[in-house]
Coordinates of C-alpha atoms in Angstrom, one line a residue:
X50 CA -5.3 40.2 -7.6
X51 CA -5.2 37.1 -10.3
X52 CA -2.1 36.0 -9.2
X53 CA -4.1 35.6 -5.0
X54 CA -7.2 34.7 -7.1
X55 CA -5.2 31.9 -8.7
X56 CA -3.5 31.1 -5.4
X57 CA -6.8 30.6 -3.2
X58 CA -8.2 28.3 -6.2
X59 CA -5.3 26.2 -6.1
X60 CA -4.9 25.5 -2.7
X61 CA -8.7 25.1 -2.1
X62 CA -8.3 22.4 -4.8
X63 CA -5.6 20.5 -3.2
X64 CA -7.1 20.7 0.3
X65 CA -10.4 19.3 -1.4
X66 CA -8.5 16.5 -3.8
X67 CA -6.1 14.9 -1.5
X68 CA -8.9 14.5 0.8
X69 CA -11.5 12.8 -1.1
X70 CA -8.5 10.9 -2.5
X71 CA -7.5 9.7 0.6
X72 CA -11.4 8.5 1.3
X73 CA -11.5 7.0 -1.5
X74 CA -8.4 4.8 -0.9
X75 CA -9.6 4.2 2.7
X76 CA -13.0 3.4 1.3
X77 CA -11.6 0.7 -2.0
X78 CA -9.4 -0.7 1.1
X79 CA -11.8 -1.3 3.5
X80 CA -14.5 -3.0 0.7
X81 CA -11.6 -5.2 -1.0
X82 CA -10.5 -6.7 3.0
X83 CA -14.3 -7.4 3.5
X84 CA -14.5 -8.7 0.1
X85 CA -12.1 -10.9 0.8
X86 CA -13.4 -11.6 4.4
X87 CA -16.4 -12.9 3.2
X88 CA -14.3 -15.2 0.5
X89 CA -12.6 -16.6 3.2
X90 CA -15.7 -17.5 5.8
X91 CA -17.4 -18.9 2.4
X92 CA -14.0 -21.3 1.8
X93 CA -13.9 -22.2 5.4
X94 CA -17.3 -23.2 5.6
X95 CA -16.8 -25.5 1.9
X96 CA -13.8 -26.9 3.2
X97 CA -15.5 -28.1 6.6
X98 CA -18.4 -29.8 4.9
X99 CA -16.2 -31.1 2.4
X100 CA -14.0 -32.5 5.3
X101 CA -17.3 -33.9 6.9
X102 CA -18.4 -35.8 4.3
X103 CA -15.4 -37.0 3.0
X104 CA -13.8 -38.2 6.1
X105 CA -16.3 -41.0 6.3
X106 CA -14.9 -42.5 3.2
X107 CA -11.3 -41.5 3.5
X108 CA -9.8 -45.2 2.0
X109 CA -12.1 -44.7 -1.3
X110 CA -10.2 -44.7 -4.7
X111 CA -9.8 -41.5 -6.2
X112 CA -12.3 -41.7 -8.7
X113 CA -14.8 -42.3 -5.5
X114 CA -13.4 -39.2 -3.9
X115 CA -14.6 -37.4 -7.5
X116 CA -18.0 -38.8 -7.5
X117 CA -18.7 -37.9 -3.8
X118 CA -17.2 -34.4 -4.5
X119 CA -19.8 -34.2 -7.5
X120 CA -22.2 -35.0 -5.0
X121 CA -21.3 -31.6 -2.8
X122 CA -21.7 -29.7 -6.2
X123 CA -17.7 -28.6 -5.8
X124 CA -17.5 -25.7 -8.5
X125 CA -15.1 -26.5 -11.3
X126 CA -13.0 -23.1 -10.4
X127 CA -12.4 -24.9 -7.0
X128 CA -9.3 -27.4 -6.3
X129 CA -9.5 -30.1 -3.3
X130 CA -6.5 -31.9 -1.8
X131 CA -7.1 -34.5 1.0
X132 CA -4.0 -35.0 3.0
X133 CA -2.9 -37.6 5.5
X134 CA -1.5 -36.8 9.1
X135 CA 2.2 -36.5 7.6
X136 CA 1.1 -34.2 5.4
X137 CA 1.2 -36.3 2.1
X138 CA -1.5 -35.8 -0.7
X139 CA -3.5 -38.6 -1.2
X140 CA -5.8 -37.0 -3.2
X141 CA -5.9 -33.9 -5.5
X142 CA -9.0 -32.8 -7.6
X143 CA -6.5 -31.5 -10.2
X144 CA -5.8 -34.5 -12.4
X145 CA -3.7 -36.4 -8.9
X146 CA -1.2 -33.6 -9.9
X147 CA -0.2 -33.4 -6.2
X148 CA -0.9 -36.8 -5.3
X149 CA 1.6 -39.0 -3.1
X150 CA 3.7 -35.3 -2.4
X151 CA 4.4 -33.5 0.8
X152 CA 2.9 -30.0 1.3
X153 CA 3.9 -29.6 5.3
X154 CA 2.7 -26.0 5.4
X155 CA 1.9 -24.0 8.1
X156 CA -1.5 -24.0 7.7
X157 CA -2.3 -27.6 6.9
X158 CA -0.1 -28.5 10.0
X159 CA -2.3 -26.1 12.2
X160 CA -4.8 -28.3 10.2
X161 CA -3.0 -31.6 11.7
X162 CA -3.2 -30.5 14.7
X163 CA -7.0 -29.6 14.8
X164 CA -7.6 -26.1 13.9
X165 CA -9.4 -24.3 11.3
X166 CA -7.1 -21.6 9.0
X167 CA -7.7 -19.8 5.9
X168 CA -6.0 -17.0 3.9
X169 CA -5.4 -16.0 -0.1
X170 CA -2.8 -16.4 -2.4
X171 CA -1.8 -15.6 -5.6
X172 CA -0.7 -18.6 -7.6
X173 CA 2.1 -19.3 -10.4
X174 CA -0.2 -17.2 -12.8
X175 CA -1.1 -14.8 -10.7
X176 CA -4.4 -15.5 -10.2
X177 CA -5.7 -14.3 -6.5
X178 CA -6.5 -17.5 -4.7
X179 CA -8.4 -18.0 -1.5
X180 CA -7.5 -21.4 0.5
X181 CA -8.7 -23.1 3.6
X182 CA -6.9 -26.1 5.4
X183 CA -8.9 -27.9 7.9
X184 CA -9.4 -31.1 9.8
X185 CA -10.6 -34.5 9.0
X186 CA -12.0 -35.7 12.4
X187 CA -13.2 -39.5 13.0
X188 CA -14.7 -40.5 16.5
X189 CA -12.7 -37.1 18.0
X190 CA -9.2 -38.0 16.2
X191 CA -8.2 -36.2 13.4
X192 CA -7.6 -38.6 10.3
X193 CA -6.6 -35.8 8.1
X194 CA -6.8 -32.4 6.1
X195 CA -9.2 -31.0 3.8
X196 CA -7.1 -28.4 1.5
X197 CA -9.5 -26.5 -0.4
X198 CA -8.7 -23.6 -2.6
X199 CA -10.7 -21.1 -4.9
X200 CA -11.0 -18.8 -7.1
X201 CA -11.0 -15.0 -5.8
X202 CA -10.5 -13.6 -9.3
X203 CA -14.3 -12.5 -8.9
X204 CA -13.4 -10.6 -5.9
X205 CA -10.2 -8.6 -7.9
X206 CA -12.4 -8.1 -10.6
X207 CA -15.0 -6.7 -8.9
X208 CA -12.6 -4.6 -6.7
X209 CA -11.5 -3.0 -10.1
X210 CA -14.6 -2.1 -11.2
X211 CA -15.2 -0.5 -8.2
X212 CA -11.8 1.2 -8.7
X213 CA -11.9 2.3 -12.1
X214 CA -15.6 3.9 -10.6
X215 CA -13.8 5.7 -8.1
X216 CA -11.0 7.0 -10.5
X217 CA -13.7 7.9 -12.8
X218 CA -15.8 10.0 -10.1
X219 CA -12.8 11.3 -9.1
X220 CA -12.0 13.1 -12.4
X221 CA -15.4 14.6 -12.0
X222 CA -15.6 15.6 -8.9
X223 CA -11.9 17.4 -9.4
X224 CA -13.3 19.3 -12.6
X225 CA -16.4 20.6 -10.5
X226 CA -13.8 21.2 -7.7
X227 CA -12.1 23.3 -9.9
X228 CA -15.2 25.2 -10.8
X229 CA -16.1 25.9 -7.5
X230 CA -12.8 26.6 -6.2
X231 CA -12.2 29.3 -8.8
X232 CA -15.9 31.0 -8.3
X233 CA -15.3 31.2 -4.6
X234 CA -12.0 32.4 -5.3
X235 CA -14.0 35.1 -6.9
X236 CA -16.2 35.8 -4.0
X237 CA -13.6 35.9 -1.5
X238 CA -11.2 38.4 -3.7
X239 CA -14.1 40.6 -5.3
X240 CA -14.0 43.0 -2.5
X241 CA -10.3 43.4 -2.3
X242 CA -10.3 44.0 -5.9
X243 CA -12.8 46.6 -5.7
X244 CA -11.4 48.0 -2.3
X245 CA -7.8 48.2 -4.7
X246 CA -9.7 49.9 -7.7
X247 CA -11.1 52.8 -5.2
X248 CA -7.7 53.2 -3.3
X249 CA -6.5 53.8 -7.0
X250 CA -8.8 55.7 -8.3
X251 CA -8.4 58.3 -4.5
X252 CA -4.6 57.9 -5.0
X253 CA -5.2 58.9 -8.9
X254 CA -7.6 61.7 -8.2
X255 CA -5.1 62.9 -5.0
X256 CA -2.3 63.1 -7.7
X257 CA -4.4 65.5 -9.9
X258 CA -5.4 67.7 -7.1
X259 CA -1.4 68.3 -6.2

């Protein structure tokens, strides 16, 4: 009767565990791609005001191009690149490190030719980056791209909080599982037991009789 007792426990607790776990996954999934949704719109939306604004003063020096950026309150964690209509950087936030290169991409040249794109990276040092390449338009011709990129190690960070919560629930949830598997398992086998101890005990008692 242990050995069925035993049985029942363990295969109510699989049943139970790979179900929640595959919840959970589904659950941590779905949060991390809205997460990240929600980075993008955010990006997008910088990238188009930045592309506004800027496009009005697109032949300023580079130091200009810095002050009007301070203006927009640019967060520090945030690169901009403004690019021409062959794709070459005449501007980068980062120190010019780009500056006067060729970055012909897919998405800045669905930026050259006049539509909005955004997605996420992760850079040289791994760091999960979110980027948006969009049009500089002047009198309904495009001039130019906005490349804007930031930071989504707030997003991954938060994502493994949320993770190590769910690993941590998990753990406790399993243990009461396991309680609750093994006193149903009781439950379920008590009567068998018993029924087995009387069919004994008549067997026993028909053996004395002979």
């Amino acid at each position: 009767m242990q050995s069925i007792r035993w049985r029942l426990v363990l295969t109510y607790f699989l049943i139970i565990v790979l179900t929640l776990g595959l919840i959970g996954v589904y659950i941590t999934n779905s949060m991390q791609q809205y997460t990240l949704n929600q980075k993008k719109i955010q990006t997008l939306s910088q990238a188009n005001v930045i592309a506004g604004y800027i496009s009005q003063y697109q032949d300023l020096s580079s130091e200009s191009i810095n002050y009007l950026l301070e203006q927009q309150q640019v967060a520090s964690n945030c690169r901009v690149l403004m690019l021409d209509c062959d794709a070459k950087v005449t501007y980068d936030s980062n120190n010019g490190l780009m500056q006067n290169k060729f970055m012909p991409t897919k998405g800045i040249l669905e930026a050259i030719d006049g539509n909005n794109n955004s997605d996420k990276m992760t850079n040289a040092d791994g760091e999960l980056i979110v980027w948006a390449a969009v049009p500089m338009i002047k009198n309904k011709t495009v001039t130019g791209v906005i490349y804007y990129q930031a930071s989504a190690e707030d997003t991954a960070d938060f994502m493994s909080q949320i993770w190590a919560t769910m690993v941590m629930l998990a753990v406790l949830v399993s243990i009461l599982i396991g309680v609750v598997s093994f006193v149903m398992a009781g439950l379920i086998t008590a009567p068998i037991t018993e029924l087995t101890k009387e069919l004994d005990q008549l067997t026993a008692e028909y053996n004395e009789t002979k």
